[in-house]
Structure formats: C-alpha cells, structure tokens
Amino acid sequence: MTRINAVTQLVTAGGIAVLEIDSPPVNALGHVVRLGLDEGLEVALADDAIKAIVIACAGRTFFAGADIGEFGKPLLKPDLNDIFRRIEAAAKPVVAAIHGTALGGGFELALACHYRIAEPSARIGLPEVNLGLLPGAGGTQRTPRLAGVAAALQLIVLGKPIGASAGKAAGLIDLLSGQGTLREDAIAYAARLADEKAPLRRARDLSPDLSAAEALELIEAFSKKNARSFKGFRAPGNIVKAIQAATELAFDDGLAREWELFEELMASRESAAQRHIFFAERATSKIPGLGKDVTPLPVKTVAVIGAGTMGTGIAIAFLNAGLPVTLIDLNGTALQQASRRIEKAILSLAEKGRIAQGEADKRIAALTPVSTIEGAADADLIIEAVFERLDLKQSIFSQLDAIAKPGAILASNTSFLDLNMIAAATSRPDHVVGLHFFAPANIMRLLEVVRGAKTSDRVVATAMGLGRTLNKVAVLSGVCDGFIANRLMARRGEAADRIVLEGPLPWDIDAAMTGFGFPMGVFAMLDLVGLDVIGWDRENTAGRTIQEILCESDRWGQKKGGGYYDYDEQRVGRPSPHVENVVVAFRERIGIRQKTYTEEQIVRELLDPVVNEGAKLIEEGIALRASDIDMALVTGYGWPVYSGGPMFWGDGVGLAGIVDRLKARQQAGDPIRISPLLERLAATGGSFT
C-alpha cells in the first residue's frame, strides 16, 4: 500500500491498482481529495507493473459531488478537468467503482473514466440544476455522447438521480456488480479489460446520437413541454444550450462553452438564491444551546386528535414515515370518512408505482380509528388538530394531561393561537410543543416547530428530528400570533387589501404575484380557502370591507361558485364583473385617490411589508436567523426558490429602497411600524443574508 496523502491510498495486487479515497462523510471533491486523485493517478500510470486502475471510495458513498464549501472561492489546482485529462490520456484502463451515490462532480469523474461498474443499489446523477448551476466539468458534453441527447436532457435539466440499473440501460454504467463485493468485482473487471486489451473507451471521442439539427428539434420540444416548471429559473436554459453545444462543437470547444455557461450561472442572482436556500435548509437544524448531548425522546407511536382535513393529512404523513397512528374523533362519521380518505391516498401511491402494494397494505393496517380521547393514552406523541379555538384546545390538552403517559409529547397544530396558554392547561408544559403543519400536511414540506416558554430542550430536539423523519423542513419558531410563515404573509394580505382600493383589481394583483413566481395569487388563495373562514366575523359584519360585502352576499369563494372570482363547475376562476363593480363602488364611497401601478410596483407594495415583518421576527427572537424565515416561506407558501425567500429578496432589491417606500406609506397614513433592525441595515449598507 502507498499512502498518497491524508485521504488517499494506492493498493496494488495482481497488476491492478485501487486508488481509494476516504474523506468522510461523503468523499466530496475538495482540494485535498483532488490532490490525492491527481498524484495517485500519476504514480499508478508511471508504474509499468500496473496494467489497470480502479478508482474507488471508502465509507458509505462514492464521490457525492463537489465540496460546496469551496463555492465562491478561488479554485485551487488541480481542478476536475485537470484530473479528467489525466484519466482520458491514460494508456491503461481506468475503471470507476461506484457505490452509494455518484452525484455532480462525482459522476462527472466516473464519466471521464474509461469504464464504470456500480453496485445495483447505487444512484447516479447530475443535480446541479437544483443549485441554479450546470455540471461544469464535462457533464453536459460526456452524457449526450454516452447516453444520447434525450437521456442527457432528462438527467441534467430535470436533475433527478437514477438507479444503477437505469444507468446501465442508458449506457452510463457498463457493468453491475453481483458476483462478489464491489471491490472484488471491480478488480476482476479491470483485469479482464486489461487482459483482453479492450479499447480505452473515451467519452470525448464519441459522437452524440443526434445531429445538431435533430438535437435542436428535440430540445425545443423538451423546453416547450417543461416551460411552466422552468419559468423563473435560468439554469435549465443554460443546460440545454450546453447540451446543444455537444452536438455542434468539437469536445474541447464544447467544454469551453459549458464553462462559459457555468460561470454565467454562478454570477446570476437566481443561482445565488438557490444556493442560499440549499445552505438555509441545512442551517435550520442548528439550534443554539441545543448540543449533541440533548437526546431526543423516542417516538414510536402517534395519536392524532381531529379527523378533519388537517388531521387526516398529518396521519398520512406519519403513516408514510412508518409510524403507527391512532386517529381520534368523537364524530364517528367524520372518523369513517377520514379513514377512507387516508386509505385512498396511500393506495394512490401504490397505483402510481411509488410504493409496493404490500407496503401500502402495511401502512393502511397501521391506522387505528378511535372515537374516544382515551385512545391516546399510550402514544409517545399526541398531536391536536382541531378547530382553531383557544378554549377548545385548552379543554383537549387538559384531558390529555390526565390520560397521557408520563413522558408523552403533547403537540398542537395551532397556526395562530398562543401555545403558552394552551400549555398552561396542563401540569407538564415542558412537554408541550407546537407542530404546525401546512395543508396538505402529507405534501407540504414546512413543519414549524413552536417552542413554548417552558418547552424542554429534549422535546425541541425530538420535534426537530420529526421533521427529518417526515421528510420535511423543520423550522424553529417562538410563540407569537401566526408564528413565522403566517405572520409574515398576513402582511402581504393586508397590503393587497390596501392597494386594491387604490387602483389595481384583485386579478391584477394576483397576476403580479404569479408573475413573480407564487403558485397562486392572494385573492385566488382566499377563494380557495373560503372567505367566510378567514377574517370574517359574521355576527358583527357591516360592509366595512370588500371581503365583508362579498361574504354578506354569499360569495364565499370556490365552494359557492364565486368569491373574488367567478367559478365554473370545474372551479376554474375568471375575473368577475360583479366584484369589479363592488370594488369601484367601495372606492367611490370611501373616496381614496386612485393610482396606476405596474406589476413591479405591486410586487414591492405587497412584499416590502413582509421583509419588514421578517426583521421584527429576528429582533423579537421569534426566528433564529433570516435564512430560517426564507426557508419557511419557500417551503410553506411557495415563495419562488429562485428569489431566495423574502429576506434574500429584500437584500437583492435593496433595503434602503424598502425603507423609503415604507416611510412613504407611513406619511400617507398607513399604520406601518418600520423595524429598527431594517432601518439600521438600510442605513449602514448591511444585509440580512
């Protein structure tokens, strides 16, 4: 064995050299790893006794990608292309032995090798598009040469990893291991290639399967089909340009074009936003004062109280995570209906091929519907998901306090109410926590973990861990009205209500929001949820707002065939002449001066207050960091990821401009309190992110 450097060793047996990298946790291709590869290859290629080389990794995975810690820093030599040129120029076979995952730069390294062997369980991919980037070390040039243009588009533009078997079918993997261990099979494969004098298959020397004209036709059809999902993102367009270059240019010219397109993306605001979100998601788990010595409580059984839409979704989320669920509702009919909805949702996963039928049956069998609250007595975690009324929730928690076993976590799904007042109904406030799911709870990624004044560290650690168990992003929040996501977006709703009186109609405002990148506009969302359940007091209604007028005339949204929009039988909305008349008449009645707004002005009028409220959350200690706010809005409200969330967006458009616009609103009489933190950052040229 020859030790190359701290993470690299070269082991030779029977004329086959195994160049092994051991750089936990994921063998990222940082500088020391690249040095080890480059120097190890140099040694192995210079040794005439070595007839073939296997590149392998120790630990749980092959190279999982570039070292993201090097992003934005000067790249130290050797870079990946230096190593790839050494591999491709080799006069002896170089084989990549893939296990775990080979992603991004890791898979680009495998593509530069002459041959690739993989464990059947391995996964390969080029997911740089998720960071707003493209593979910058030949991935867009080698993939269409090995697998064809269509496969390259699917793998790189969509960014979804595939299994080793699919990779073999596409021509990206040459052999699946299976006779022995991957190491044994790779050595045997390399020896056979050397003994048989197999051609050194260099991807750079191959031609894509389509001509430039044929590729262009395919690319245009692909881009048109995916135009909606690509809207707002810059990377997909640059990736297809790079793949097109592979069909038009010589390999080295294609590499140069790929790097030019990569650098364009690296400098873009869209990629910066996506990289910000990538790091922000990882930061959410870092809770100050919550060290590794704080051990989570075991959660092996779950009870959900409330068989409505939210309770049903929460139950599905836990069942899909492999945890048995007791669903509790005093209304037997509601319980039966919820059970059927849960079964249907799980069976649909099997019908779509996402899980096996046996797994679906197992999950359905893990649901126990119960019509008494005593059914929660033995659960490790009890989640209340009933109507948003404080006295009702306090009553339920008082009952749970009497029956729940010692150590059980009592969680509320409240979206606005004071968790401390709910916890006060128990004798164990240290075991009460907020678990605020977003509808539909089995699909939406955000889980707001609300820490009460007395919630213990172990309960917080357990709740944050549940986010990972449920494949959600857990964001810690303090107690306040609406917590993080709802509190911030309430300011957007207030701004929309304000400017609809000044000129833009509801659909103009919604068009600005969807044009910005939200999946739905403010008023369309109100119609979806129901105007009667959001902010309408039917006992004291008096036509004081447009919403009150609509509710009083039975226009409650989609369920009534009309709200801010008119709806057909398929619930497809269209601008309503009736609502336009209501808005115009209301404006005339209150005598507000009319203005003309561009879409950009509408966006800033609605989103400036969100940034301001985010600054207040940081000041108050409700949110730990600005990036947590961004994650909450991206995963909970569909804030477009390519804008990076409200705080990142605010930094980009300019905090000084936001303060100036808010001050203008103040001077016009709007009840806006500007955050001192926002003002300070604006005055000093600082930023949130």
mmCIF file of C-alpha atoms in Angstrom, residues 104-427:
data_model
loop_
_atom_site.group_PDB
_atom_site.id
_atom_site.type_symbol
_atom_site.label_atom_id
_atom_site.label_comp_id
_atom_site.label_asym_id
_atom_site.label_seq_id
_atom_site.Cartn_x
_atom_site.Cartn_y
_atom_site.Cartn_z
ATOM 1 C CA GLY A 104 -22.486 16.058 -9.672
ATOM 2 C CA GLY A 105 -18.720 16.225 -9.927
ATOM 3 C CA GLY A 106 -18.537 12.679 -8.579
ATOM 4 C CA PHE A 107 -20.473 11.334 -11.523
ATOM 5 C CA GLU A 108 -18.573 13.593 -13.920
ATOM 6 C CA LEU A 109 -15.406 11.864 -12.663
ATOM 7 C CA ALA A 110 -16.990 8.479 -13.370
ATOM 8 C CA LEU A 111 -17.947 9.655 -16.880
ATOM 9 C CA ALA A 112 -14.314 10.596 -17.535
ATOM 10 C CA CYS A 113 -13.174 7.059 -16.697
ATOM 11 C CA HIS A 114 -12.982 4.503 -19.488
ATOM 12 C CA TYR A 115 -15.477 2.162 -17.821
ATOM 13 C CA ARG A 116 -17.901 2.197 -14.909
ATOM 14 C CA ILE A 117 -19.040 -0.617 -12.603
ATOM 15 C CA ALA A 118 -21.680 0.006 -9.936
ATOM 16 C CA GLU A 119 -23.479 -1.745 -7.140
ATOM 17 C CA PRO A 120 -27.120 -2.357 -8.130
ATOM 18 C CA SER A 121 -28.223 -0.154 -5.213
ATOM 19 C CA ALA A 122 -26.102 2.809 -6.329
ATOM 20 C CA ARG A 123 -27.624 6.037 -7.641
ATOM 21 C CA ILE A 124 -26.113 8.385 -10.179
ATOM 22 C CA GLY A 125 -26.997 11.877 -11.291
ATOM 23 C CA LEU A 126 -26.114 15.438 -12.221
ATOM 24 C CA PRO A 127 -28.384 17.527 -9.970
ATOM 25 C CA GLU A 128 -26.563 20.879 -10.243
ATOM 26 C CA VAL A 129 -29.726 22.460 -11.664
ATOM 27 C CA ASN A 130 -31.092 22.412 -8.108
ATOM 28 C CA LEU A 131 -28.377 24.908 -7.176
ATOM 29 C CA GLY A 132 -29.077 27.026 -10.225
ATOM 30 C CA LEU A 133 -25.947 25.670 -11.914
ATOM 31 C CA LEU A 134 -24.927 23.162 -14.574
ATOM 32 C CA PRO A 135 -22.280 20.422 -14.432
ATOM 33 C CA GLY A 136 -19.092 22.374 -15.060
ATOM 34 C CA ALA A 137 -16.604 19.564 -15.610
ATOM 35 C CA GLY A 138 -17.831 17.991 -18.817
ATOM 36 C CA GLY A 139 -21.112 16.503 -17.654
ATOM 37 C CA THR A 140 -23.104 18.226 -20.392
ATOM 38 C CA GLN A 141 -20.571 17.075 -23.002
ATOM 39 C CA ARG A 142 -19.935 13.457 -21.996
ATOM 40 C CA THR A 143 -23.503 12.459 -21.102
ATOM 41 C CA PRO A 144 -25.023 13.001 -24.573
ATOM 42 C CA ARG A 145 -22.046 11.186 -26.090
ATOM 43 C CA LEU A 146 -22.554 8.134 -23.861
ATOM 44 C CA ALA A 147 -26.332 8.048 -23.393
ATOM 45 C CA GLY A 148 -27.768 10.278 -26.098
ATOM 46 C CA VAL A 149 -29.302 13.718 -26.121
ATOM 47 C CA ALA A 150 -32.721 12.708 -24.786
ATOM 48 C CA ALA A 151 -31.226 10.935 -21.764
ATOM 49 C CA ALA A 152 -28.906 13.890 -21.120
ATOM 50 C CA LEU A 153 -31.857 16.291 -21.055
ATOM 51 C CA GLN A 154 -33.723 14.122 -18.579
ATOM 52 C CA LEU A 155 -30.743 13.569 -16.297
ATOM 53 C CA ILE A 156 -29.246 17.064 -16.279
ATOM 54 C CA VAL A 157 -32.097 19.512 -16.893
ATOM 55 C CA LEU A 158 -34.538 17.769 -14.571
ATOM 56 C CA GLY A 159 -31.752 16.977 -12.098
ATOM 57 C CA LYS A 160 -33.244 13.760 -10.732
ATOM 58 C CA PRO A 161 -30.800 10.942 -9.874
ATOM 59 C CA ILE A 162 -31.451 7.490 -11.327
ATOM 60 C CA GLY A 163 -30.637 3.978 -10.164
ATOM 61 C CA ALA A 164 -27.659 1.994 -11.412
ATOM 62 C CA SER A 165 -29.873 -0.339 -13.461
ATOM 63 C CA ALA A 166 -31.424 2.601 -15.287
ATOM 64 C CA GLY A 167 -27.936 3.997 -15.751
ATOM 65 C CA LYS A 168 -26.801 0.754 -17.341
ATOM 66 C CA ALA A 169 -29.788 0.730 -19.671
ATOM 67 C CA ALA A 170 -28.912 4.276 -20.723
ATOM 68 C CA GLY A 171 -25.266 3.422 -21.396
ATOM 69 C CA LEU A 172 -23.866 5.384 -18.468
ATOM 70 C CA ILE A 173 -22.913 2.270 -16.439
ATOM 71 C CA ASP A 174 -21.081 -0.610 -18.116
ATOM 72 C CA LEU A 175 -21.467 -3.366 -15.517
ATOM 73 C CA LEU A 176 -23.406 -4.064 -12.333
ATOM 74 C CA SER A 177 -21.541 -5.891 -9.588
ATOM 75 C CA GLY A 178 -23.034 -9.001 -8.099
ATOM 76 C CA GLN A 179 -20.623 -11.922 -8.004
ATOM 77 C CA GLY A 180 -18.577 -10.646 -5.071
ATOM 78 C CA THR A 181 -18.082 -7.369 -3.321
ATOM 79 C CA LEU A 182 -17.901 -4.238 -5.446
ATOM 80 C CA ARG A 183 -14.149 -4.059 -4.801
ATOM 81 C CA GLU A 184 -13.594 -7.665 -5.903
ATOM 82 C CA ASP A 185 -15.820 -7.294 -8.956
ATOM 83 C CA ALA A 186 -14.173 -4.019 -9.971
ATOM 84 C CA ILE A 187 -10.681 -5.531 -9.738
ATOM 85 C CA ALA A 188 -11.765 -8.567 -11.756
ATOM 86 C CA TYR A 189 -13.436 -6.317 -14.350
ATOM 87 C CA ALA A 190 -10.344 -4.115 -14.677
ATOM 88 C CA ALA A 191 -8.107 -7.190 -15.029
ATOM 89 C CA ARG A 192 -10.340 -8.623 -17.759
ATOM 90 C CA LEU A 193 -10.343 -5.324 -19.664
ATOM 91 C CA ALA A 194 -6.534 -5.193 -19.490
ATOM 92 C CA ASP A 195 -6.018 -8.854 -20.407
ATOM 93 C CA GLU A 196 -8.433 -8.636 -23.339
ATOM 94 C CA LYS A 197 -6.851 -5.360 -24.431
ATOM 95 C CA ALA A 198 -10.285 -3.798 -24.521
ATOM 96 C CA PRO A 199 -10.394 -0.411 -26.267
ATOM 97 C CA LEU A 200 -9.998 2.560 -23.951
ATOM 98 C CA ARG A 201 -13.497 3.990 -24.313
ATOM 99 C CA ARG A 202 -13.120 7.745 -24.005
ATOM 100 C CA ALA A 203 -16.409 9.635 -23.933
ATOM 101 C CA ARG A 204 -14.711 12.638 -25.529
ATOM 102 C CA ASP A 205 -14.032 10.587 -28.673
ATOM 103 C CA LEU A 206 -17.666 9.541 -29.139
ATOM 104 C CA SER A 207 -20.382 11.419 -31.023
ATOM 105 C CA PRO A 208 -23.866 12.225 -29.694
ATOM 106 C CA ASP A 209 -26.656 10.118 -31.143
ATOM 107 C CA LEU A 210 -28.295 13.079 -32.901
ATOM 108 C CA SER A 211 -27.125 15.662 -35.397
ATOM 109 C CA ALA A 212 -27.200 19.319 -34.377
ATOM 110 C CA ALA A 213 -30.459 19.850 -36.280
ATOM 111 C CA GLU A 214 -32.094 16.764 -34.776
ATOM 112 C CA ALA A 215 -30.933 17.739 -31.299
ATOM 113 C CA LEU A 216 -32.281 21.268 -31.705
ATOM 114 C CA GLU A 217 -35.701 19.929 -32.655
ATOM 115 C CA LEU A 218 -35.731 17.609 -29.628
ATOM 116 C CA ILE A 219 -34.507 20.359 -27.298
ATOM 117 C CA GLU A 220 -37.162 22.801 -28.465
ATOM 118 C CA ALA A 221 -39.913 20.230 -27.877
ATOM 119 C CA PHE A 222 -38.474 19.372 -24.453
ATOM 120 C CA SER A 223 -38.230 23.041 -23.465
ATOM 121 C CA LYS A 224 -41.780 23.754 -24.606
ATOM 122 C CA LYS A 225 -43.122 20.785 -22.639
ATOM 123 C CA ASN A 226 -41.383 21.941 -19.463
ATOM 124 C CA ALA A 227 -41.714 25.706 -19.945
ATOM 125 C CA ARG A 228 -44.044 26.158 -16.999
ATOM 126 C CA SER A 229 -41.768 24.423 -14.478
ATOM 127 C CA PHE A 230 -38.682 26.214 -15.864
ATOM 128 C CA LYS A 231 -40.239 29.693 -15.540
ATOM 129 C CA GLY A 232 -38.067 31.998 -13.457
ATOM 130 C CA PHE A 233 -35.083 29.617 -13.415
ATOM 131 C CA ARG A 234 -32.038 30.411 -15.522
ATOM 132 C CA ALA A 235 -30.159 27.110 -15.231
ATOM 133 C CA PRO A 236 -32.418 24.925 -17.444
ATOM 134 C CA GLY A 237 -31.917 27.268 -20.382
ATOM 135 C CA ASN A 238 -28.151 27.268 -19.999
ATOM 136 C CA ILE A 239 -28.070 23.495 -19.640
ATOM 137 C CA VAL A 240 -29.914 22.920 -22.913
ATOM 138 C CA LYS A 241 -27.512 25.361 -24.598
ATOM 139 C CA ALA A 242 -24.580 23.320 -23.277
ATOM 140 C CA ILE A 243 -26.105 20.026 -24.438
ATOM 141 C CA GLN A 244 -26.792 21.580 -27.834
ATOM 142 C CA ALA A 245 -23.127 22.622 -27.946
ATOM 143 C CA ALA A 246 -22.159 18.947 -27.542
ATOM 144 C CA THR A 247 -23.884 18.251 -30.878
ATOM 145 C CA GLU A 248 -22.402 21.260 -32.673
ATOM 146 C CA LEU A 249 -18.825 21.608 -31.422
ATOM 147 C CA ALA A 250 -15.685 19.537 -31.001
ATOM 148 C CA PHE A 251 -15.290 18.212 -27.462
ATOM 149 C CA ASP A 252 -12.792 20.780 -26.193
ATOM 150 C CA ASP A 253 -14.801 23.631 -27.706
ATOM 151 C CA GLY A 254 -17.890 22.185 -26.047
ATOM 152 C CA LEU A 255 -16.075 22.157 -22.707
ATOM 153 C CA ALA A 256 -15.202 25.816 -23.168
ATOM 154 C CA ARG A 257 -18.827 26.644 -23.982
ATOM 155 C CA GLU A 258 -20.003 24.632 -20.957
ATOM 156 C CA TRP A 259 -17.678 26.595 -18.640
ATOM 157 C CA GLU A 260 -18.790 29.905 -20.121
ATOM 158 C CA LEU A 261 -22.423 28.981 -19.403
ATOM 159 C CA PHE A 262 -21.471 27.713 -15.929
ATOM 160 C CA GLU A 263 -19.785 30.998 -15.000
ATOM 161 C CA GLU A 264 -22.801 32.924 -16.258
ATOM 162 C CA LEU A 265 -24.990 30.945 -13.878
ATOM 163 C CA MET A 266 -22.560 31.212 -10.961
ATOM 164 C CA ALA A 267 -22.741 35.011 -11.272
ATOM 165 C CA SER A 268 -26.547 35.074 -11.511
ATOM 166 C CA ARG A 269 -28.911 36.172 -8.759
ATOM 167 C CA GLU A 270 -31.058 33.084 -9.416
ATOM 168 C CA SER A 271 -28.241 30.657 -8.655
ATOM 169 C CA ALA A 272 -27.185 32.688 -5.627
ATOM 170 C CA ALA A 273 -30.766 32.397 -4.379
ATOM 171 C CA GLN A 274 -30.894 28.641 -4.922
ATOM 172 C CA ARG A 275 -27.537 28.145 -3.219
ATOM 173 C CA HIS A 276 -28.741 30.310 -0.345
ATOM 174 C CA ILE A 277 -31.779 28.053 0.063
ATOM 175 C CA PHE A 278 -29.558 24.962 -0.118
ATOM 176 C CA PHE A 279 -27.479 26.181 2.815
ATOM 177 C CA ALA A 280 -30.506 27.645 4.607
ATOM 178 C CA GLU A 281 -32.170 24.234 4.730
ATOM 179 C CA ARG A 282 -29.120 22.758 6.431
ATOM 180 C CA ALA A 283 -28.927 25.652 8.879
ATOM 181 C CA THR A 284 -32.460 25.094 10.209
ATOM 182 C CA SER A 285 -31.276 22.148 12.316
ATOM 183 C CA LYS A 286 -28.635 24.222 14.104
ATOM 184 C CA ILE A 287 -30.305 25.348 17.334
ATOM 185 C CA PRO A 288 -28.137 27.485 19.664
ATOM 186 C CA GLY A 289 -27.776 25.819 23.050
ATOM 187 C CA LEU A 290 -29.093 22.509 21.772
ATOM 188 C CA GLY A 291 -25.996 20.349 21.712
ATOM 189 C CA LYS A 292 -25.498 16.732 20.751
ATOM 190 C CA ASP A 293 -25.792 15.823 24.423
ATOM 191 C CA VAL A 294 -29.527 16.634 24.258
ATOM 192 C CA THR A 295 -31.039 13.267 23.366
ATOM 193 C CA PRO A 296 -34.439 13.167 21.631
ATOM 194 C CA LEU A 297 -37.309 11.267 23.211
ATOM 195 C CA PRO A 298 -38.368 8.034 21.495
ATOM 196 C CA VAL A 299 -41.415 8.381 19.225
ATOM 197 C CA LYS A 300 -42.714 5.004 18.104
ATOM 198 C CA THR A 301 -46.469 5.600 18.295
ATOM 199 C CA VAL A 302 -48.536 8.646 17.354
ATOM 200 C CA ALA A 303 -52.074 9.774 18.116
ATOM 201 C CA VAL A 304 -53.799 12.491 16.089
ATOM 202 C CA ILE A 305 -56.862 14.217 17.531
ATOM 203 C CA GLY A 306 -59.211 15.591 14.902
ATOM 204 C CA ALA A 307 -60.254 13.787 11.730
ATOM 205 C CA GLY A 308 -60.694 16.886 9.583
ATOM 206 C CA THR A 309 -58.612 17.810 6.570
ATOM 207 C CA MET A 310 -55.540 18.721 8.615
ATOM 208 C CA GLY A 311 -55.731 15.763 10.983
ATOM 209 C CA THR A 312 -56.131 13.414 8.025
ATOM 210 C CA GLY A 313 -53.077 14.859 6.286
ATOM 211 C CA ILE A 314 -50.986 14.631 9.467
ATOM 212 C CA ALA A 315 -51.995 10.988 9.918
ATOM 213 C CA ILE A 316 -50.976 10.201 6.324
ATOM 214 C CA ALA A 317 -47.609 11.906 6.849
ATOM 215 C CA PHE A 318 -46.797 9.731 9.873
ATOM 216 C CA LEU A 319 -48.091 6.530 8.269
ATOM 217 C CA ASN A 320 -45.902 7.210 5.230
ATOM 218 C CA ALA A 321 -42.959 7.615 7.606
ATOM 219 C CA GLY A 322 -43.574 4.140 9.010
ATOM 220 C CA LEU A 323 -45.175 5.112 12.317
ATOM 221 C CA PRO A 324 -48.473 3.625 13.543
ATOM 222 C CA VAL A 325 -51.195 6.221 14.048
ATOM 223 C CA THR A 326 -54.295 6.297 16.225
ATOM 224 C CA LEU A 327 -56.751 8.770 14.693
ATOM 225 C CA ILE A 328 -59.243 10.148 17.219
ATOM 226 C CA ASP A 329 -62.503 11.997 16.632
ATOM 227 C CA LEU A 330 -65.702 11.962 18.660
ATOM 228 C CA ASN A 331 -67.714 12.148 15.436
ATOM 229 C CA GLY A 332 -67.914 8.577 14.147
ATOM 230 C CA THR A 333 -68.998 9.649 10.671
ATOM 231 C CA ALA A 334 -66.069 12.031 10.330
ATOM 232 C CA LEU A 335 -63.759 9.270 11.538
ATOM 233 C CA GLN A 336 -65.025 6.833 8.902
ATOM 234 C CA GLN A 337 -64.721 9.407 6.144
ATOM 235 C CA ALA A 338 -61.178 10.284 7.225
ATOM 236 C CA SER A 339 -60.182 6.614 7.283
ATOM 237 C CA ARG A 340 -61.418 6.217 3.719
ATOM 238 C CA ARG A 341 -59.517 9.313 2.585
ATOM 239 C CA ILE A 342 -56.337 8.023 4.202
ATOM 240 C CA GLU A 343 -56.693 4.613 2.603
ATOM 241 C CA LYS A 344 -57.353 6.187 -0.789
ATOM 242 C CA ALA A 345 -54.304 8.454 -0.501
ATOM 243 C CA ILE A 346 -51.994 5.578 0.387
ATOM 244 C CA LEU A 347 -53.391 3.280 -2.284
ATOM 245 C CA SER A 348 -52.838 6.013 -4.865
ATOM 246 C CA LEU A 349 -49.112 5.877 -4.060
ATOM 247 C CA ALA A 350 -49.120 2.176 -4.929
ATOM 248 C CA GLU A 351 -51.146 2.784 -8.097
ATOM 249 C CA LYS A 352 -48.561 5.348 -9.223
ATOM 250 C CA GLY A 353 -45.755 2.867 -8.541
ATOM 251 C CA ARG A 354 -44.195 4.967 -5.784
ATOM 252 C CA ILE A 355 -44.571 2.188 -3.201
ATOM 253 C CA ALA A 356 -45.265 -1.543 -3.423
ATOM 254 C CA GLN A 357 -48.789 -2.793 -2.798
ATOM 255 C CA GLY A 358 -47.561 -4.711 0.224
ATOM 256 C CA GLU A 359 -46.140 -1.527 1.701
ATOM 257 C CA ALA A 360 -49.444 0.257 1.078
ATOM 258 C CA ASP A 361 -51.311 -2.516 2.878
ATOM 259 C CA LYS A 362 -48.873 -2.267 5.784
ATOM 260 C CA ARG A 363 -49.404 1.472 6.137
ATOM 261 C CA ILE A 364 -53.182 1.182 5.988
ATOM 262 C CA ALA A 365 -53.108 -1.544 8.641
ATOM 263 C CA ALA A 366 -51.077 0.781 10.912
ATOM 264 C CA LEU A 367 -54.053 3.182 11.198
ATOM 265 C CA THR A 368 -56.383 2.738 14.172
ATOM 266 C CA PRO A 369 -59.523 4.925 14.183
ATOM 267 C CA VAL A 370 -60.839 5.578 17.715
ATOM 268 C CA SER A 371 -63.828 7.651 18.868
ATOM 269 C CA THR A 372 -62.646 8.375 22.424
ATOM 270 C CA ILE A 373 -59.766 10.524 23.607
ATOM 271 C CA GLU A 374 -58.602 7.654 25.819
ATOM 272 C CA GLY A 375 -57.214 6.100 22.634
ATOM 273 C CA ALA A 376 -54.257 8.453 23.014
ATOM 274 C CA ALA A 377 -53.252 7.132 26.432
ATOM 275 C CA ASP A 378 -50.291 5.033 25.266
ATOM 276 C CA ALA A 379 -48.997 7.245 22.443
ATOM 277 C CA ASP A 380 -45.480 8.680 22.560
ATOM 278 C CA LEU A 381 -46.643 11.731 20.610
ATOM 279 C CA ILE A 382 -50.152 13.220 20.629
ATOM 280 C CA ILE A 383 -50.983 15.914 18.064
ATOM 281 C CA GLU A 384 -54.115 18.009 18.399
ATOM 282 C CA ALA A 385 -55.546 19.213 15.072
ATOM 283 C CA VAL A 386 -58.995 20.572 15.896
ATOM 284 C CA PHE A 387 -60.779 23.838 15.116
ATOM 285 C CA GLU A 388 -58.725 26.968 15.811
ATOM 286 C CA ARG A 389 -60.397 27.990 19.069
ATOM 287 C CA LEU A 390 -58.389 28.533 22.235
ATOM 288 C CA ASP A 391 -60.948 27.263 24.742
ATOM 289 C CA LEU A 392 -61.438 24.059 22.740
ATOM 290 C CA LYS A 393 -57.722 23.360 22.540
ATOM 291 C CA GLN A 394 -57.242 24.113 26.243
ATOM 292 C CA SER A 395 -60.010 21.665 27.097
ATOM 293 C CA ILE A 396 -58.403 18.937 24.980
ATOM 294 C CA PHE A 397 -54.965 19.496 26.499
ATOM 295 C CA SER A 398 -56.431 19.375 29.995
ATOM 296 C CA GLN A 399 -57.975 15.992 29.171
ATOM 297 C CA LEU A 400 -54.728 14.766 27.601
ATOM 298 C CA ASP A 401 -52.823 15.809 30.693
ATOM 299 C CA ALA A 402 -54.980 13.408 32.714
ATOM 300 C CA ILE A 403 -54.618 10.383 30.423
ATOM 301 C CA ALA A 404 -51.319 10.652 28.533
ATOM 302 C CA LYS A 405 -48.474 8.515 29.804
ATOM 303 C CA PRO A 406 -45.516 10.161 31.547
ATOM 304 C CA GLY A 407 -43.009 11.458 29.029
ATOM 305 C CA ALA A 408 -45.501 11.733 26.175
ATOM 306 C CA ILE A 409 -45.170 14.802 23.972
ATOM 307 C CA LEU A 410 -48.341 16.880 23.675
ATOM 308 C CA ALA A 411 -48.316 18.851 20.435
ATOM 309 C CA SER A 412 -50.689 21.419 18.986
ATOM 310 C CA ASN A 413 -51.116 22.094 15.293
ATOM 311 C CA THR A 414 -52.356 25.606 16.024
ATOM 312 C CA SER A 415 -51.460 28.107 13.331
ATOM 313 C CA PHE A 416 -52.086 31.350 15.255
ATOM 314 C CA LEU A 417 -53.001 30.750 18.900
ATOM 315 C CA ASP A 418 -50.792 31.272 21.960
ATOM 316 C CA LEU A 419 -49.025 27.962 22.641
ATOM 317 C CA ASN A 420 -48.143 29.063 26.181
ATOM 318 C CA MET A 421 -51.816 29.476 27.054
ATOM 319 C CA ILE A 422 -52.501 26.008 25.657
ATOM 320 C CA ALA A 423 -49.600 24.534 27.638
ATOM 321 C CA ALA A 424 -50.879 26.225 30.801
ATOM 322 C CA ALA A 425 -53.897 23.892 30.703
ATOM 323 C CA THR A 426 -51.548 21.018 31.594
ATOM 324 C CA SER A 427 -49.301 20.132 34.506
#
